[in-house]
Coordinates of C-alpha atoms in Angstrom, one line a residue:
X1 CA -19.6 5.7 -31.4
X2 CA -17.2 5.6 -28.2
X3 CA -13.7 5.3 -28.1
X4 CA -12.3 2.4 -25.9
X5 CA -9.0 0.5 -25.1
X6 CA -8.4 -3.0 -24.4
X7 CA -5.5 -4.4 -23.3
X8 CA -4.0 -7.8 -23.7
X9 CA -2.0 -9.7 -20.8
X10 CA 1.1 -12.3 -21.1
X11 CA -1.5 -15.1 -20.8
X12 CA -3.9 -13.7 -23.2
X13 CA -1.9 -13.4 -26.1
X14 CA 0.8 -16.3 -25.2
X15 CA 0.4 -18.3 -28.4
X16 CA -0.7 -17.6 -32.2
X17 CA -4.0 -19.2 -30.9
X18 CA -4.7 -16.8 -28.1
X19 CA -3.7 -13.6 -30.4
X20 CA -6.5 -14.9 -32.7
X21 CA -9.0 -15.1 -30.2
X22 CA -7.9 -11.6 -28.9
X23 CA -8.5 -10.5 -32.8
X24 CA -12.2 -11.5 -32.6
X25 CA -12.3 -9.8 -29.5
X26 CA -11.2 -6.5 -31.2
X27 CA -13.6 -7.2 -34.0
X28 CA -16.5 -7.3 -32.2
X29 CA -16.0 -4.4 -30.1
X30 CA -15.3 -2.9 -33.8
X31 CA -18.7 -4.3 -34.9
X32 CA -20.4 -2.9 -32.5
X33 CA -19.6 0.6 -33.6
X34 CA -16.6 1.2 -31.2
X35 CA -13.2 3.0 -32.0
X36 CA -10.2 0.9 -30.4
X37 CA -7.2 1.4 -29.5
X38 CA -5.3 -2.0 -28.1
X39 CA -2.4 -2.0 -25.1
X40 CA -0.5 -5.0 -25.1
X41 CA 2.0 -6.9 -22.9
X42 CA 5.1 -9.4 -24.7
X43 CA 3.5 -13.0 -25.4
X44 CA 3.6 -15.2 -22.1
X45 CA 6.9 -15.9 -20.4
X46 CA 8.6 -13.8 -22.8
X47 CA 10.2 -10.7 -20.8
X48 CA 11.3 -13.9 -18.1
X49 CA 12.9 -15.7 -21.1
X50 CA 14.7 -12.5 -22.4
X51 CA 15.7 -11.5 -19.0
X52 CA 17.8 -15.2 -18.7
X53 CA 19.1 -14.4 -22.1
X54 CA 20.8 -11.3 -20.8
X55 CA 21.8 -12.9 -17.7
X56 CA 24.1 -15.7 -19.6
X57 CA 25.2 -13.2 -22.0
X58 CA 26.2 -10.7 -19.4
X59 CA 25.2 -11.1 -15.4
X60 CA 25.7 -7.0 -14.8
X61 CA 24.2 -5.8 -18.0
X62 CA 23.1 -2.0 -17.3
X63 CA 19.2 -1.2 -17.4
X64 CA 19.6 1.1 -20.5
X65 CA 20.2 -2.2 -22.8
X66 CA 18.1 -4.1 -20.6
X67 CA 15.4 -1.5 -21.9
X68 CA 16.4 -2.3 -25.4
X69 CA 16.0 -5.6 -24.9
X70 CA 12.6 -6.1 -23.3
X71 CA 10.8 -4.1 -25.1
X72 CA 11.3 -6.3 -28.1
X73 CA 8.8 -8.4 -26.5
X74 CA 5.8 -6.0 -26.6
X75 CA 7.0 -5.2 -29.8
X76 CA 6.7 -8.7 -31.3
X77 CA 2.9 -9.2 -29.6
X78 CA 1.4 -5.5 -31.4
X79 CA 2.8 -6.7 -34.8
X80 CA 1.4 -10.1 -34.1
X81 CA -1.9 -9.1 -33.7
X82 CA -2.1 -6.2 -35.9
X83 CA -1.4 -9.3 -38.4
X84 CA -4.0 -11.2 -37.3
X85 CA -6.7 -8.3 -36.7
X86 CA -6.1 -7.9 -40.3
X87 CA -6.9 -11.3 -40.8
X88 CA -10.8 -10.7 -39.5
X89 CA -11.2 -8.3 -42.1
X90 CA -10.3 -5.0 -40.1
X91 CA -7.0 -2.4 -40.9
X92 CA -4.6 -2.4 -38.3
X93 CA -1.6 -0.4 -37.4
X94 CA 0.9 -1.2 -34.9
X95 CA 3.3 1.2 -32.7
X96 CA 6.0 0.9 -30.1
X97 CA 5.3 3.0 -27.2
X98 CA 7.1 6.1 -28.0
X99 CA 5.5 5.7 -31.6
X100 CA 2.3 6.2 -29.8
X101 CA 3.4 9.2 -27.7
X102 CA 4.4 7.9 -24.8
X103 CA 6.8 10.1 -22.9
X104 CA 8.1 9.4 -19.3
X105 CA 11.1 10.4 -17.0
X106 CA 14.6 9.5 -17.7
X107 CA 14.3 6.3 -15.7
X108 CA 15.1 3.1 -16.6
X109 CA 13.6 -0.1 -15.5
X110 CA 11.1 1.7 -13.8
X111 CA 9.9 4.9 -15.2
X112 CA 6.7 6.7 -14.9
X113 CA 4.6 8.1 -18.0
X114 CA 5.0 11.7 -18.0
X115 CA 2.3 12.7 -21.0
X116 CA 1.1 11.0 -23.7
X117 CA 0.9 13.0 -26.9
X118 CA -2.0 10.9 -28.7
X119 CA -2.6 12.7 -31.9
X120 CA -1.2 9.8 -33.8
X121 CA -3.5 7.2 -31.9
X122 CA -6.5 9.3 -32.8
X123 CA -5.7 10.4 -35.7
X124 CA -5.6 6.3 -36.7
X125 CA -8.8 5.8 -35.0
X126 CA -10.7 8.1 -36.8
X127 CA -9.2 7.2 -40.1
X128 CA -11.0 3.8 -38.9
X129 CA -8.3 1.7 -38.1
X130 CA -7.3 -0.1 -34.9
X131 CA -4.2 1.1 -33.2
X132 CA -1.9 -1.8 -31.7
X133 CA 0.3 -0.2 -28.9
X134 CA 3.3 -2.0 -27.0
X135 CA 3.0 -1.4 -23.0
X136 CA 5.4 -1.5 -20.6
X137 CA 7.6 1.3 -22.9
X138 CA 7.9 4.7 -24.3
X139 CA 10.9 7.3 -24.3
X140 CA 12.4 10.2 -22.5
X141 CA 12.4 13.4 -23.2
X142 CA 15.8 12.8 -25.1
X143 CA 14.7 10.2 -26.9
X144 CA 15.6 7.4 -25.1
X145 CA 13.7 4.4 -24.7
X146 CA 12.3 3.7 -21.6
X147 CA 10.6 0.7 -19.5
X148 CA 7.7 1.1 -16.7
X149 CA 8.5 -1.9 -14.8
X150 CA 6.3 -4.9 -13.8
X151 CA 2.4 -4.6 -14.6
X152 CA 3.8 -1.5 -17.1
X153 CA 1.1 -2.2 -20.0
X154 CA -1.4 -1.9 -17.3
X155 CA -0.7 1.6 -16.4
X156 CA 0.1 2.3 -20.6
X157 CA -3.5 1.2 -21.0
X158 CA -4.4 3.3 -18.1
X159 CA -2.6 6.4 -19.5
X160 CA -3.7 6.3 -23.4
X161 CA -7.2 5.7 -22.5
X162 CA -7.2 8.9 -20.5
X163 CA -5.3 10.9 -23.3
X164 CA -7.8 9.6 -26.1
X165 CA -10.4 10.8 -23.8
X166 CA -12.0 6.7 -24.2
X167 CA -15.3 5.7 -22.2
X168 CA -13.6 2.7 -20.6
X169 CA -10.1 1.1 -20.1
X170 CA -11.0 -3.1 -21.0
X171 CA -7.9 -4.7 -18.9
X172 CA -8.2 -8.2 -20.4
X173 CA -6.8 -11.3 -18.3
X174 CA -6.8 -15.2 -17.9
X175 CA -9.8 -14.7 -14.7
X176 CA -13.1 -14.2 -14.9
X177 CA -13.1 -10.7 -12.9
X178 CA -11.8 -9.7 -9.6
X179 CA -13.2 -12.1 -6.6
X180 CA -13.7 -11.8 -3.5
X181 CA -10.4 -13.6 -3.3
X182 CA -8.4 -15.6 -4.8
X183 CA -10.4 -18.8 -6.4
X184 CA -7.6 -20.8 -6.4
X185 CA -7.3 -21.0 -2.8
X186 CA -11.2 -20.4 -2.0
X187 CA -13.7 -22.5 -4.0
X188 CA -16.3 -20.8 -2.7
X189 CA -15.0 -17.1 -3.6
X190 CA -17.2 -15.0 -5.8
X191 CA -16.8 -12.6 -8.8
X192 CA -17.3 -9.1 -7.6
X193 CA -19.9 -7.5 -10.0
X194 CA -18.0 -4.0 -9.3
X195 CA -15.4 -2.6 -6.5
X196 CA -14.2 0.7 -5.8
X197 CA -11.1 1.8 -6.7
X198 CA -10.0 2.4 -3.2
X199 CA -11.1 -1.0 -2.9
X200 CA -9.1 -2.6 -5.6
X201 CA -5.9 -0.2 -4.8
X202 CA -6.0 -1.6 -1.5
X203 CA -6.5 -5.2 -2.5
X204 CA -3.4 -4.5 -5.6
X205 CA -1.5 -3.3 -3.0
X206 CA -1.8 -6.0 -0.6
X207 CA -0.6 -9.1 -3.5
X208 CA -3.8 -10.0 -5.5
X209 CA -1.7 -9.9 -9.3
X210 CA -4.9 -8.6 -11.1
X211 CA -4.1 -5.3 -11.8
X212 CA -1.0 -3.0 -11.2
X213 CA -1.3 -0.1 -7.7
X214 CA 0.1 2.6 -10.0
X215 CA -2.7 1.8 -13.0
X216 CA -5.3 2.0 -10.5
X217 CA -4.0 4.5 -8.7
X218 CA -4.0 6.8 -12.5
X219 CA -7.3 5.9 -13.1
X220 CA -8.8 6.8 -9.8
X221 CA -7.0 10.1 -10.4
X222 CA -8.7 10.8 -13.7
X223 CA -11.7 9.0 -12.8
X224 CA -11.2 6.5 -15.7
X225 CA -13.4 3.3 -15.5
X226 CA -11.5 0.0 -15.7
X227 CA -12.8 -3.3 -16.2
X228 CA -11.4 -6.8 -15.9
X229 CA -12.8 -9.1 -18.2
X230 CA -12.0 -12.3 -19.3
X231 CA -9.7 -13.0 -22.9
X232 CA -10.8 -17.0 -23.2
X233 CA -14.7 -16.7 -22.6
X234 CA -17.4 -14.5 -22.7
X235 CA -18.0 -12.5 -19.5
X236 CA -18.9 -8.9 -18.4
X237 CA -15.8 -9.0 -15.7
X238 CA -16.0 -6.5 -12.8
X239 CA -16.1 -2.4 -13.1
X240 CA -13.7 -0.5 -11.1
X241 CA -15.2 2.9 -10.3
X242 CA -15.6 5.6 -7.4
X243 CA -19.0 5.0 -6.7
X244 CA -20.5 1.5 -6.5
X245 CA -23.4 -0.6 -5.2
X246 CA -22.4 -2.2 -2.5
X247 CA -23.9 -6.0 -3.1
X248 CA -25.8 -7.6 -0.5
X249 CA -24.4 -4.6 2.1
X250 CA -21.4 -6.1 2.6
X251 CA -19.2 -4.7 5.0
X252 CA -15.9 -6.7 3.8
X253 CA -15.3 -7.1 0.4
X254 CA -12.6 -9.0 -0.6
X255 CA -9.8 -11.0 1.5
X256 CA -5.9 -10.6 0.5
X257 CA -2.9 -12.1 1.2
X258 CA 0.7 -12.6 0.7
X259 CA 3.0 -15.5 1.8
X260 CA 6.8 -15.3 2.8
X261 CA 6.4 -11.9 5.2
X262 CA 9.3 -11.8 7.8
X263 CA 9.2 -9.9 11.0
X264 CA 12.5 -8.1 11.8
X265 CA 13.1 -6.8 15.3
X266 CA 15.4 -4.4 16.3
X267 CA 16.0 -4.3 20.0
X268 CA 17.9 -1.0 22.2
X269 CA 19.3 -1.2 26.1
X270 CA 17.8 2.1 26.2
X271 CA 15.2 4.5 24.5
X272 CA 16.0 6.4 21.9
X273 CA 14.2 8.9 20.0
X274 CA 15.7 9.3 16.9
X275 CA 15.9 5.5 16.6
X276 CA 12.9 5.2 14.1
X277 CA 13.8 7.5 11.7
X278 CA 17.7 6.6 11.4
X279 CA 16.3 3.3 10.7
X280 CA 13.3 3.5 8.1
X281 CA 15.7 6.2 6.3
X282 CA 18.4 3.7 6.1
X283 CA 16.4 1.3 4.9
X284 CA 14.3 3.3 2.2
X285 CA 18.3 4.7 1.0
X286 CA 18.7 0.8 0.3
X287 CA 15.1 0.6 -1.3
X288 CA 13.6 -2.0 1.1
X289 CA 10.3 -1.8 1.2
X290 CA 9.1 -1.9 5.3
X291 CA 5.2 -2.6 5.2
X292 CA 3.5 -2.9 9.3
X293 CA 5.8 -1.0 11.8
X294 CA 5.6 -1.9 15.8
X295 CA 7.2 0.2 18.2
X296 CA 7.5 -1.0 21.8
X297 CA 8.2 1.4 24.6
X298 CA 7.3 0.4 28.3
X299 CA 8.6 0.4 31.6
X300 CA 10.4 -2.6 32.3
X301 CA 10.4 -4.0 28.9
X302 CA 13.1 -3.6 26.7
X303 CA 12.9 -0.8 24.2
X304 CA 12.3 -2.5 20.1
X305 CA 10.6 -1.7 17.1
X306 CA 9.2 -4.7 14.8
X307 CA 8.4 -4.5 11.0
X308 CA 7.5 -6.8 8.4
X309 CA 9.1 -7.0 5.3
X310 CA 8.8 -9.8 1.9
X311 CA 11.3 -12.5 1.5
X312 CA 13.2 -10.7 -1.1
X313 CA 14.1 -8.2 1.1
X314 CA 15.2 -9.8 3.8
X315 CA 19.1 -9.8 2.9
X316 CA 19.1 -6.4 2.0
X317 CA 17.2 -5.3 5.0
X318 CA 20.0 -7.8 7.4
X319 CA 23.1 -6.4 5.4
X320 CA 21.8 -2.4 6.1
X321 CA 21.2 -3.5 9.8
X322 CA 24.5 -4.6 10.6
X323 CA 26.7 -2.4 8.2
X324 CA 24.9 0.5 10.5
X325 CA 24.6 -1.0 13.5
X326 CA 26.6 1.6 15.2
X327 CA 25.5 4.9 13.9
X328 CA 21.7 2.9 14.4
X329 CA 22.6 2.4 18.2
X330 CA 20.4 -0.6 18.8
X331 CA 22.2 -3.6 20.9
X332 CA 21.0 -6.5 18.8
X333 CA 18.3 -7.8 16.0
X334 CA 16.3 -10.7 15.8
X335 CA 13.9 -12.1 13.3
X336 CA 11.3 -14.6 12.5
X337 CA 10.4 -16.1 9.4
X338 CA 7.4 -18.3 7.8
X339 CA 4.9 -15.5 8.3
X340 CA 2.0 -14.5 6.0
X341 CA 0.2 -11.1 6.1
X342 CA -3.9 -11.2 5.5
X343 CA -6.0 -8.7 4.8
X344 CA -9.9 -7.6 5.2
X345 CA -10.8 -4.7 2.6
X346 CA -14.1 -3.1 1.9
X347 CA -15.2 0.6 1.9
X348 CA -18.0 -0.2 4.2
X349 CA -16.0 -0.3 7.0
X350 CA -15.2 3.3 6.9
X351 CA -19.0 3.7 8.8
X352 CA -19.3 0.1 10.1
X353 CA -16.9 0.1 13.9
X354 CA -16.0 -3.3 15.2
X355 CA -14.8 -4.3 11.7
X356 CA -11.4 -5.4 13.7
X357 CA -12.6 -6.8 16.8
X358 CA -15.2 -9.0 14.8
X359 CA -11.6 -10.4 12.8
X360 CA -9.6 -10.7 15.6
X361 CA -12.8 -13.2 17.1
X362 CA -12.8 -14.8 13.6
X363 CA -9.2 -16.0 14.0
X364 CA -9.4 -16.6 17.7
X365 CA -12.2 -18.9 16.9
X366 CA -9.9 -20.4 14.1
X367 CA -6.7 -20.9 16.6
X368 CA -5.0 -18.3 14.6
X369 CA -2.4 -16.4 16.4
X370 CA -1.7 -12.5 15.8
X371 CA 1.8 -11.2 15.6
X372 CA 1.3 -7.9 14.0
X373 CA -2.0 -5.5 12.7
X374 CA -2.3 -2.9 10.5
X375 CA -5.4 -0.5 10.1
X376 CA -6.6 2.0 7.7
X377 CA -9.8 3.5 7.0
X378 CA -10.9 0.5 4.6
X379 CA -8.3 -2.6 5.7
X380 CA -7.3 -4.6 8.5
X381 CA -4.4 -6.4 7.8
X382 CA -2.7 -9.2 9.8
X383 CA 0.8 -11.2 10.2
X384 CA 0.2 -14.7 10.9
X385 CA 1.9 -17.9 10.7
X386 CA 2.3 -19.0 6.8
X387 CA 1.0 -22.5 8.1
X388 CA -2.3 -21.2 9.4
X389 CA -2.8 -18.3 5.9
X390 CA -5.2 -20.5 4.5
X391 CA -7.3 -21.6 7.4
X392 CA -7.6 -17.8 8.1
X393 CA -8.7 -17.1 5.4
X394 CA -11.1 -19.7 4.8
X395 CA -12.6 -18.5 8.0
X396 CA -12.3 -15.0 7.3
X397 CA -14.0 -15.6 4.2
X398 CA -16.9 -17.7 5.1
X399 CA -17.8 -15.7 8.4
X400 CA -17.9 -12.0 6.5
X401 CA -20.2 -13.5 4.1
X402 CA -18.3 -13.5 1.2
X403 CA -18.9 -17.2 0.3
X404 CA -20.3 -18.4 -2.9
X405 CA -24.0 -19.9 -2.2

């Protein structure tokens, strides 16, 4: 007997039809000898539709409500399916998050699991009994209730798998596993049998709305193995682990993007050294994320520094620009929009040079211009024009072998 979590998605559990079939799910794993604890997430659209609600009833509401309110929608989905896991036969007890244990900083909107005292969770399991726990929530130290932020129940799956000491963390979803990349966009794209979790941080990171950085980023730390499986059919999904086989040696693994990236450019009639860091700092004060970073220094070209930001952003970003425009000391700022950042991920790159070159000749070959790169040790990632994203990737995709045969 091995003790494993599964956790439910929006998607999986979005009507009274879906919680059944995530029921039989449960009972099978039961079945087969398992203890289970379940993580799950409010039913479909619900945290969108509560959000409107508090938007007509009050446009400046302040987060600690906001907290109270959304995490009525988790709360609804456990109770749900407790029902309906009692249904197939099985006992069933539901908790909220800070029922379960689930203590994080005094944050909220966006707080981060501190511990998880999990003596209740077990002490259900052993009695024999599935334990139903909301994600996305616990409390403070206080007392208070507090949310994790988007893809929350992913890292509360994460986190109570680890404190129950469970063999694997089941993340289940509306896809098939992770692919090579997105199928939607790539008929050809494969299901990845396993990836790293460097990989998969890396490819979380860079847009693909599978799994949540910060839960992957917790299980690599604790070495917990995840899995992505399927909630509407049967399927083994893809492991996430440290070690993996690479299939048929490739090199590249996947292929991310993200659409509406816009290149700001800051400009100076002379050098400036400190100019960087007055900048970024400014910006990170004003919490605008600044992903690839160009600095430009030459004689007879005038001084600038480029940087790409997402759309949403992009008024943030223009507003701390001019309201510091003096103390920055930069003579004027220009940017372009209708850009699209791609990127190439796979550990084997790591030992494999002319990983970049290779890409860059891809999207030569493809008529794809290059505005901005950014390398590490297992990604090469690209701005492009928006209207070419998909012909780069198509190309990208096919010429690294990743195509479907």
């Amino acid at each position: 007997m091995v003790r494993i979590v599964m956790k439910f998605g929006g998607t999986s559990v979005a009507n009274p039809e879906r919680i059944a079939r995530a029921a039989k799910l449960v009972q099978g794993e039961v079945n087969r000898g398992n203890q289970v604890a379940v993580i799950v997430s409010a039913m479909g659209k619900t945290t969108d539709d509560l959000l409107k609600l508090a938007v007509e009833v009050n446009p400046k509401a302040g987060r600690r409500e906001l907290d109270m309110l959304l995490a009525t929608g988790e709360q609804v989905t456990a109770s749900l399916l407790a029902m309906a896991i009692a249904a197939e036969g099985l006992e069933a007890r539901s908790y909220t998050g800070w029922q379960a244990g689930v203590t994080t900083e005094s944050v909220h909107g966006n707080a981060r699991i501190e511990q998880v005292h999990a003596d209740k969770i077990v002490t259900t399991l052993e009695s024999g009994a599935v334990a139903v726990i909301t994600g996305f929530q616990g409390a403070d130290s206080s007392g208070e209730l507090t949310t994790l932020g988007r893809g929350g129940s992913d890292t509360s799956a994460v986190a109570i798998a680890i404190a129950i000491d469970a063999a694997i963390c089941d993340i289940y979803t509306d896809v098939e596993g992770v692919f090579t990349t997105d199928p939607r966009l790539i008929r050809q794209a494969k299901m990845l049998k396993e990836i790293s979790y460097d990989e998969m941080l890396e490819i979380a990171n860079l847009g693909a709305g599978v799994l949540h950085p910060r839960a992957v980023e917790f299980a690599k730390n604790h070495q917990m193995p995840l899995r992505v499986r399927p909630a509407h059919m049967e399927g083994e999904g893809t492991i996430i682990k440290e070690e993996i086989d690479l299939e048929n040696n490739l090199i590249v693994r996947g292929i991310a993007f993200e659409r509406d990236i816009i290149r700001i450019t800051v400009m100076y009639d002379v050098p400036y050294n400190g100019s960087l860091a007055n900048i970024f700092t400014a910006l990170a004060n004003h919490h605008v994320n600044v992903d690839i970073i160009v600095q430009t220094i030459m004689e007879g070209v005038q001084p600038s520094v480029s940087f790409s930001i997402k759309k949403e952003d992009f008024a943030e970003a223009i507003n701390v620009l001019e309201t510091e425009k003096e103390a920055l000391g930069y003579s004027r700022a220009d940017f372009e929009v209708g850009l699209a950042k791609v990127s190439i991920v796979g550990s084997g790159m790591v030992s494999n040079p002319g990983v970049a070159a290779q890409m860059f000749e891809i999207l030569r070959g493809a008529s794809v211009p290059v505005k901005m790169v950014s390398t590490s040790e297992i990604k090469v990632s690209v701005v492009i024009p928006e209207s070419d994203m998909e012909i780069a990737v198509a190309a990208l995709h096919k010429q690294f072998g990743l195509d479907a045969n």
